Structure formats: C-alpha cells, structure tokens
mmCIF file of C-alpha atoms in Angstrom:
data_model
loop_
_atom_site.group_PDB
_atom_site.id
_atom_site.type_symbol
_atom_site.label_atom_id
_atom_site.label_comp_id
_atom_site.label_asym_id
_atom_site.label_seq_id
_atom_site.Cartn_x
_atom_site.Cartn_y
_atom_site.Cartn_z
ATOM 1 C CA MET A 1 0.009 0.059 -0.029
ATOM 2 C CA GLY A 2 1.164 3.650 -0.425
ATOM 3 C CA ALA A 3 1.673 6.298 2.097
ATOM 4 C CA ALA A 4 -1.075 6.710 4.764
ATOM 5 C CA ALA A 5 -3.654 9.233 3.984
ATOM 6 C CA GLY A 6 -5.335 9.508 7.334
ATOM 7 C CA VAL A 7 -2.362 8.617 9.466
ATOM 8 C CA PRO A 8 0.398 10.976 10.755
ATOM 9 C CA PRO A 9 4.006 10.202 9.675
ATOM 10 C CA ARG A 10 5.566 7.255 11.500
ATOM 11 C CA ALA A 11 7.803 8.050 14.562
ATOM 12 C CA ALA A 12 10.061 5.631 16.362
ATOM 13 C CA LEU A 13 8.292 3.109 18.490
ATOM 14 C CA GLU A 14 9.484 3.916 22.027
ATOM 15 C CA ARG A 15 6.658 2.508 24.316
ATOM 16 C CA VAL A 16 4.956 -0.732 23.095
ATOM 17 C CA LEU A 17 2.100 -2.544 25.009
ATOM 18 C CA VAL A 18 1.367 -6.265 24.382
ATOM 19 C CA VAL A 19 -2.387 -6.761 25.136
ATOM 20 C CA ILE A 20 -3.235 -10.408 25.981
ATOM 21 C CA PRO A 21 -6.964 -11.028 26.488
ATOM 22 C CA THR A 22 -7.824 -13.958 28.845
ATOM 23 C CA TYR A 23 -10.688 -16.003 29.872
ATOM 24 C CA ASP A 24 -10.049 -19.254 31.633
ATOM 25 C CA GLU A 25 -6.162 -19.311 30.793
ATOM 26 C CA ALA A 26 -4.748 -19.942 34.224
ATOM 27 C CA ASP A 27 -2.721 -22.793 32.682
ATOM 28 C CA ASN A 28 -1.230 -20.590 30.117
ATOM 29 C CA VAL A 29 -0.931 -16.988 31.167
ATOM 30 C CA ALA A 30 2.264 -17.354 33.170
ATOM 31 C CA SER A 31 4.034 -19.075 30.334
ATOM 32 C CA ILE A 32 3.073 -16.623 27.648
ATOM 33 C CA VAL A 33 3.784 -13.539 29.739
ATOM 34 C CA GLY A 34 7.218 -14.965 30.632
ATOM 35 C CA ARG A 35 7.904 -15.745 27.049
ATOM 36 C CA VAL A 36 7.008 -12.290 26.004
ATOM 37 C CA ARG A 37 9.204 -10.722 28.663
ATOM 38 C CA ALA A 38 12.151 -12.762 27.487
ATOM 39 C CA ALA A 39 11.645 -12.335 23.829
ATOM 40 C CA ALA A 40 11.221 -8.553 24.096
ATOM 41 C CA PRO A 41 12.279 -7.180 27.400
ATOM 42 C CA GLN A 42 11.642 -3.666 26.400
ATOM 43 C CA VAL A 43 7.792 -4.029 26.081
ATOM 44 C CA ASP A 44 5.119 -3.798 28.597
ATOM 45 C CA VAL A 45 2.444 -6.487 28.986
ATOM 46 C CA LEU A 46 -1.316 -5.894 29.820
ATOM 47 C CA VAL A 47 -3.287 -9.033 30.739
ATOM 48 C CA ALA A 48 -6.919 -8.149 29.935
ATOM 49 C CA ASP A 49 -9.031 -10.740 31.953
ATOM 50 C CA ASP A 50 -12.690 -11.030 31.662
ATOM 51 C CA ASN A 51 -13.200 -12.255 35.378
ATOM 52 C CA SER A 52 -12.118 -15.809 34.645
ATOM 53 C CA PRO A 53 -13.648 -18.286 37.032
ATOM 54 C CA ASP A 54 -10.470 -20.466 36.943
ATOM 55 C CA GLY A 55 -8.439 -17.820 38.662
ATOM 56 C CA THR A 56 -6.517 -16.443 35.645
ATOM 57 C CA GLY A 57 -6.941 -12.921 37.109
ATOM 58 C CA VAL A 58 -5.329 -14.053 40.386
ATOM 59 C CA VAL A 59 -2.298 -15.533 38.493
ATOM 60 C CA ALA A 60 -1.876 -12.406 36.458
ATOM 61 C CA ASP A 61 -1.972 -10.209 39.653
ATOM 62 C CA ALA A 62 1.041 -12.294 40.876
ATOM 63 C CA LEU A 63 2.924 -11.839 37.711
ATOM 64 C CA ALA A 64 2.303 -8.094 37.951
ATOM 65 C CA ALA A 65 3.370 -7.986 41.503
ATOM 66 C CA ALA A 66 6.697 -9.516 40.570
ATOM 67 C CA ASP A 67 7.291 -7.521 37.341
ATOM 68 C CA ALA A 68 6.722 -3.621 37.118
ATOM 69 C CA ARG A 69 6.285 -4.146 33.263
ATOM 70 C CA VAL A 70 3.308 -6.423 33.635
ATOM 71 C CA HIS A 71 -0.208 -5.017 34.208
ATOM 72 C CA VAL A 72 -3.611 -6.427 34.605
ATOM 73 C CA LEU A 73 -6.970 -5.046 33.537
ATOM 74 C CA HIS A 74 -9.831 -6.819 35.442
ATOM 75 C CA ARG A 75 -13.034 -6.680 33.380
ATOM 76 C CA PRO A 76 -16.446 -7.427 34.850
ATOM 77 C CA GLY A 77 -17.297 -10.501 32.901
ATOM 78 C CA LYS A 78 -16.946 -12.534 29.563
ATOM 79 C CA GLN A 79 -17.668 -9.759 26.875
ATOM 80 C CA GLY A 80 -15.588 -11.214 23.942
ATOM 81 C CA LEU A 81 -12.291 -10.781 22.253
ATOM 82 C CA GLY A 82 -13.056 -7.652 20.380
ATOM 83 C CA ALA A 83 -14.270 -5.857 23.582
ATOM 84 C CA ALA A 84 -11.142 -6.882 25.459
ATOM 85 C CA TYR A 85 -8.844 -5.659 22.715
ATOM 86 C CA LEU A 86 -10.660 -2.290 22.537
ATOM 87 C CA ALA A 87 -10.454 -1.818 26.286
ATOM 88 C CA GLY A 88 -6.676 -2.666 25.875
ATOM 89 C CA PHE A 89 -6.372 -0.056 23.214
ATOM 90 C CA GLY A 90 -7.994 2.592 25.392
ATOM 91 C CA TRP A 91 -5.763 1.705 28.402
ATOM 92 C CA ALA A 92 -2.730 2.015 26.143
ATOM 93 C CA ARG A 93 -3.820 5.484 24.623
ATOM 94 C CA GLU A 94 -4.423 6.743 28.160
ATOM 95 C CA ARG A 95 -0.991 6.019 29.132
ATOM 96 C CA GLY A 96 0.861 7.391 26.050
ATOM 97 C CA TYR A 97 2.019 4.105 24.312
ATOM 98 C CA ASP A 98 3.171 4.448 20.745
ATOM 99 C CA ALA A 99 1.835 0.992 19.730
ATOM 100 C CA VAL A 100 -0.052 -2.021 20.908
ATOM 101 C CA VAL A 101 0.321 -5.688 20.074
ATOM 102 C CA GLU A 102 -2.557 -8.194 19.937
ATOM 103 C CA MET A 103 -1.441 -11.646 21.048
ATOM 104 C CA ASP A 104 -3.446 -14.777 22.153
ATOM 105 C CA ALA A 105 -2.752 -16.306 25.483
ATOM 106 C CA ASP A 106 -2.714 -19.805 24.543
ATOM 107 C CA GLY A 107 0.631 -19.952 22.915
ATOM 108 C CA SER A 108 -0.506 -20.263 19.362
ATOM 109 C CA HIS A 109 1.392 -16.965 18.768
ATOM 110 C CA ALA A 110 5.084 -17.498 19.522
ATOM 111 C CA PRO A 111 6.475 -14.465 21.441
ATOM 112 C CA GLU A 112 9.795 -15.343 19.740
ATOM 113 C CA ASP A 113 8.393 -13.974 16.569
ATOM 114 C CA LEU A 114 7.497 -10.502 18.166
ATOM 115 C CA PRO A 115 10.838 -8.847 17.673
ATOM 116 C CA ARG A 116 10.549 -9.255 13.833
ATOM 117 C CA LEU A 117 6.997 -7.772 13.884
ATOM 118 C CA LEU A 118 8.286 -4.838 15.964
ATOM 119 C CA VAL A 119 11.002 -4.328 13.407
ATOM 120 C CA ALA A 120 8.592 -4.234 10.548
ATOM 121 C CA ALA A 121 6.536 -1.744 12.465
ATOM 122 C CA GLY A 122 9.298 0.713 11.896
ATOM 123 C CA ASP A 123 8.073 1.332 8.436
ATOM 124 C CA ALA A 124 4.360 0.421 8.772
ATOM 125 C CA ASP A 125 1.136 1.368 10.471
ATOM 126 C CA VAL A 126 -0.174 -2.184 11.009
ATOM 127 C CA VAL A 127 1.836 -5.213 10.975
ATOM 128 C CA ILE A 128 0.021 -8.680 10.852
ATOM 129 C CA GLY A 129 1.962 -12.023 11.836
ATOM 130 C CA SER A 130 0.641 -13.902 9.074
ATOM 131 C CA ARG A 131 -0.052 -17.585 8.672
ATOM 132 C CA TRP A 132 -0.554 -17.590 5.085
ATOM 133 C CA CYS A 133 2.336 -15.494 3.512
ATOM 134 C CA ARG A 134 5.557 -16.988 2.160
ATOM 135 C CA GLY A 135 7.803 -18.293 4.976
ATOM 136 C CA ALA A 136 4.978 -18.985 7.345
ATOM 137 C CA SER A 137 4.039 -22.267 8.774
ATOM 138 C CA VAL A 138 1.121 -23.752 10.757
ATOM 139 C CA VAL A 139 1.733 -26.621 13.124
ATOM 140 C CA ASP A 140 -0.708 -29.299 14.355
ATOM 141 C CA TRP A 141 -3.873 -27.857 12.941
ATOM 142 C CA PRO A 142 -6.544 -30.336 11.495
ATOM 143 C CA TRP A 143 -7.208 -30.023 7.788
ATOM 144 C CA ARG A 144 -10.610 -28.736 8.465
ATOM 145 C CA ARG A 145 -9.288 -25.740 10.393
ATOM 146 C CA LEU A 146 -6.718 -25.173 7.718
ATOM 147 C CA LEU A 147 -9.373 -25.296 4.947
ATOM 148 C CA LEU A 148 -11.677 -22.969 6.965
ATOM 149 C CA SER A 149 -8.955 -20.402 7.602
ATOM 150 C CA ARG A 150 -7.645 -20.507 3.923
ATOM 151 C CA CYS A 151 -11.190 -20.013 2.462
ATOM 152 C CA GLY A 152 -12.256 -17.606 4.944
ATOM 153 C CA ASN A 153 -9.290 -15.395 4.311
ATOM 154 C CA LEU A 154 -9.578 -15.641 0.492
ATOM 155 C CA TYR A 155 -13.364 -14.705 0.804
ATOM 156 C CA ALA A 156 -12.599 -11.717 2.957
ATOM 157 C CA ARG A 157 -9.675 -10.575 0.500
ATOM 158 C CA LEU A 158 -11.970 -10.810 -2.545
ATOM 159 C CA ALA A 159 -15.070 -9.396 -0.950
ATOM 160 C CA LEU A 160 -13.463 -6.494 0.882
ATOM 161 C CA GLY A 161 -10.480 -5.685 -1.367
ATOM 162 C CA VAL A 162 -8.057 -5.742 1.686
ATOM 163 C CA PRO A 163 -4.664 -6.693 0.238
ATOM 164 C CA VAL A 164 -3.619 -9.123 2.958
ATOM 165 C CA ALA A 165 -3.300 -12.814 3.065
ATOM 166 C CA ASP A 166 -4.300 -13.381 6.658
ATOM 167 C CA ALA A 167 -7.105 -10.707 7.452
ATOM 168 C CA THR A 168 -8.376 -13.004 10.378
ATOM 169 C CA GLY A 169 -4.778 -13.312 11.938
ATOM 170 C CA GLY A 170 -4.748 -12.146 15.599
ATOM 171 C CA PHE A 171 -1.068 -11.595 16.105
ATOM 172 C CA ARG A 172 -0.636 -7.905 15.183
ATOM 173 C CA VAL A 173 1.152 -4.512 15.924
ATOM 174 C CA TYR A 174 -0.969 -1.450 15.563
ATOM 175 C CA ARG A 175 0.525 1.992 15.984
ATOM 176 C CA LEU A 176 -1.780 4.191 18.208
ATOM 177 C CA ALA A 177 -1.806 6.776 15.484
ATOM 178 C CA ALA A 178 -3.358 4.243 13.047
ATOM 179 C CA LEU A 179 -6.047 3.338 15.514
ATOM 180 C CA ASP A 180 -6.716 6.940 16.092
ATOM 181 C CA ALA A 181 -7.344 7.289 12.320
ATOM 182 C CA VAL A 182 -10.256 4.765 12.278
ATOM 183 C CA ASP A 183 -13.588 4.832 13.884
ATOM 184 C CA LEU A 184 -13.144 2.420 16.748
ATOM 185 C CA GLY A 185 -16.442 3.421 18.150
ATOM 186 C CA SER A 186 -18.093 1.675 15.261
ATOM 187 C CA VAL A 187 -16.525 -1.628 15.934
ATOM 188 C CA CYS A 188 -18.829 -4.331 17.359
ATOM 189 C CA SER A 189 -17.692 -7.595 16.074
ATOM 190 C CA GLN A 190 -15.731 -10.215 17.688
ATOM 191 C CA GLY A 191 -13.452 -13.134 16.971
ATOM 192 C CA TYR A 192 -12.394 -13.614 13.398
ATOM 193 C CA SER A 193 -14.690 -10.897 12.350
ATOM 194 C CA PHE A 194 -13.063 -8.300 14.773
ATOM 195 C CA GLN A 195 -9.746 -8.855 13.096
ATOM 196 C CA VAL A 196 -11.220 -8.625 9.569
ATOM 197 C CA GLU A 197 -12.953 -5.423 10.588
ATOM 198 C CA LEU A 198 -9.819 -3.725 11.833
ATOM 199 C CA SER A 199 -8.119 -4.823 8.708
ATOM 200 C CA ARG A 200 -10.875 -3.225 6.588
ATOM 201 C CA LEU A 201 -10.903 0.033 8.599
ATOM 202 C CA ALA A 202 -7.144 0.346 8.725
ATOM 203 C CA HIS A 203 -7.051 -0.137 4.890
ATOM 204 C CA ARG A 204 -9.911 2.244 4.230
ATOM 205 C CA ALA A 205 -7.886 4.905 6.350
ATOM 206 C CA GLY A 206 -5.015 4.531 4.218
ATOM 207 C CA ALA A 207 -2.787 2.767 6.701
ATOM 208 C CA ARG A 208 0.233 0.916 5.489
ATOM 209 C CA ILE A 209 -0.187 -2.718 6.281
ATOM 210 C CA VAL A 210 2.524 -5.355 5.967
ATOM 211 C CA GLU A 211 2.661 -9.045 6.791
ATOM 212 C CA VAL A 212 5.425 -10.930 8.505
ATOM 213 C CA PRO A 213 5.537 -14.782 8.361
ATOM 214 C CA ILE A 214 5.081 -16.512 11.611
ATOM 215 C CA THR A 215 4.843 -20.017 13.077
ATOM 216 C CA PHE A 216 1.354 -20.699 14.282
ATOM 217 C CA ALA A 217 0.804 -23.583 16.604
ATOM 218 C CA GLN A 218 -2.360 -25.341 18.002
ATOM 219 C CA ARG A 219 -2.962 -24.613 21.518
ATOM 220 C CA GLN A 220 -1.495 -27.321 23.943
ATOM 221 C CA ARG A 221 -3.641 -26.581 27.085
ATOM 222 C CA GLY A 222 -7.030 -25.308 27.692
ATOM 223 C CA ALA A 223 -10.210 -25.131 25.673
ATOM 224 C CA SER A 224 -10.417 -23.413 22.306
ATOM 225 C CA LYS A 225 -12.740 -20.455 22.170
ATOM 226 C CA MET A 226 -13.629 -21.050 18.576
ATOM 227 C CA SER A 227 -17.126 -22.097 17.755
ATOM 228 C CA PRO A 228 -19.348 -22.353 14.720
ATOM 229 C CA LEU A 229 -21.116 -19.177 15.767
ATOM 230 C CA ILE A 230 -17.978 -17.187 15.472
ATOM 231 C CA VAL A 231 -17.457 -18.442 11.925
ATOM 232 C CA VAL A 232 -20.974 -17.636 10.906
ATOM 233 C CA GLU A 233 -20.670 -14.213 12.380
ATOM 234 C CA ALA A 234 -17.475 -13.562 10.332
ATOM 235 C CA LEU A 235 -18.986 -14.683 7.068
ATOM 236 C CA TRP A 236 -22.133 -12.758 7.631
ATOM 237 C CA ARG A 237 -20.406 -9.428 8.588
ATOM 238 C CA ILE A 238 -17.826 -9.757 5.733
ATOM 239 C CA THR A 239 -20.753 -9.964 3.278
ATOM 240 C CA VAL A 240 -22.604 -6.995 4.891
ATOM 241 C CA TRP A 241 -19.381 -4.897 4.772
ATOM 242 C CA ALA A 242 -18.719 -5.801 1.082
ATOM 243 C CA VAL A 243 -22.339 -4.730 0.272
ATOM 244 C CA GLN A 244 -21.872 -1.454 2.171
ATOM 245 C CA ASP A 245 -18.557 -0.773 0.536
ATOM 246 C CA ARG A 246 -19.895 -1.465 -3.146
ATOM 247 C CA TRP A 247 -23.039 0.634 -2.412
ATOM 248 C CA GLY A 248 -20.829 3.479 -1.027
ATOM 249 C CA TRP A 249 -18.581 3.257 -4.105
ATOM 250 C CA ARG A 250 -21.491 3.319 -6.514
ATOM 251 C CA ARG A 251 -22.995 6.221 -4.828
ATOM 252 C CA GLY A 252 -19.698 8.235 -4.870
ATOM 253 C CA VAL A 253 -19.480 7.418 -8.594
ATOM 254 C CA ALA A 254 -22.934 8.587 -9.182
ATOM 255 C CA ALA A 255 -22.595 11.730 -7.264
ATOM 256 C CA GLY A 256 -19.329 12.464 -9.344
ATOM 257 C CA ARG A 257 -21.206 12.033 -12.490
ATOM 258 C CA LEU A 258 -23.884 14.513 -11.390
ATOM 259 C CA ARG A 259 -21.345 17.122 -10.413
ATOM 260 C CA ARG A 260 -19.777 16.938 -13.917
ATOM 261 C CA ARG A 261 -22.944 17.561 -15.612
#
C-alpha cells in the first residue's frame, strides 16, 4: 500500500504494550507472559482478564506484583475478544503508548516472533503476523481448520479488497496513530470478524499494512474459544461490509457524474 492518507508520519516506537486477553487461561498466562518478557524485554504487557472463573486474574496479579512491566486489567465478565482488545487499546492510549500488540494467551502466537514484527512496524502502521504469506508455517492444525482459515481469508480478501493474506490473523502490531485514524467506536464484532473489521478499517484509512511470516501452533492446554457461531458471524459480517462498500462506491461514482453535468 502507499503512504497513509489519514495516519500521521511514523515516528520511532519507544513504548509498546502487548495486550493479552484472557478467559480461563490460568494454565497458560504465566508461560505466555514469561515468553513475551524474555523475547522482547523492552515492551510492557497488559493481561485483560474477563473475570475468569478459573483464577486467571489471580495468576496475572501475581505476575504483575513480581514485574513492574506487567499490568492487569480486570473486566467485569466475559464480553468477547473484540471488547477486550478495544479496552486494551484505550488503556494504552491513556498512558501514552506508541503501539499495541495483539497476542493470544494460548501459545498459538510465538512471542519469539514478536521482535521481527516490531522491526517491521518501524516502516508500517499495521503489522500482521501472517500464517499464510511466504515463509509462514502452521503446526498441528487439523485439515478442516486449515481449509476454513484459507477459504475464509480468500473470501475476505476478494469481498473487501483488503490486500492481505491473513485478514483474520490475531497476532498484530498497531501504531496508536493508526488506531486513532479509524472509527473504533463503530466496531462491534468479535473473534475472526473483529480482526477482519480492523483490517478493513485500517485499509480504508490509508494505513500501510505489512505481513510478516510467523509459526502458528495449535494450543496445547485449555479449551479453544472457536465455535461455529464465530465463523458464521464472520462470514455474515464480511458479506454485509462488502455490500456496504460497493453501495458507497456506486453512490460516490453517481455523485461525481452529477457534479460533472
């Protein structure tokens, strides 16, 4: 993509916050936070916990008590991935961070890949840790999940015109300036569709989006939050956005023709 139209010039990233949403991730949160701190000691970590009944928040509080770069945002209940990330973005903005990183708590996103994403963010507004660009790999996924992700991303790319291979990928770096250039108040989707919606909004705002290949692994502990409902929501929302975008484009073309008469 070309230079960002709605995003200010890119400055050096001095303060970066990794936002890790959690719900019933007590078996994983200590490991993932420790790996992030080892892989990128210069970043801060925010665990956004949705009042997990398994005690994830208690584990996170202990991690924060032992490390000044680890923080915890306790949320009142399970409100979904998108809401947790939006709360994390707001937390970062209030405290003057330059960029936020989205990362899953279950270990499917390798923190060891984070330094490469941060390097790429030096010349980008959004960086996606991609499962489907050249050099990436996916480990231990059943063929149904592979096929679903591949087809879903192809549909999103063709329907929305967002030029990325992994629009549903959840390992990302966002400059706060890029997030400020989009209407986050309009975002209401979750799961796969949340990531697609932010990809669409960032692209429409003129943000420079780049993809960096990652190694993506199936979670080893705990239960997946993926469900058929999340998939259906994503497909439905992508279709609605595609119709809205085409209708808006046609109205713009028609208005331009009227002005020229």
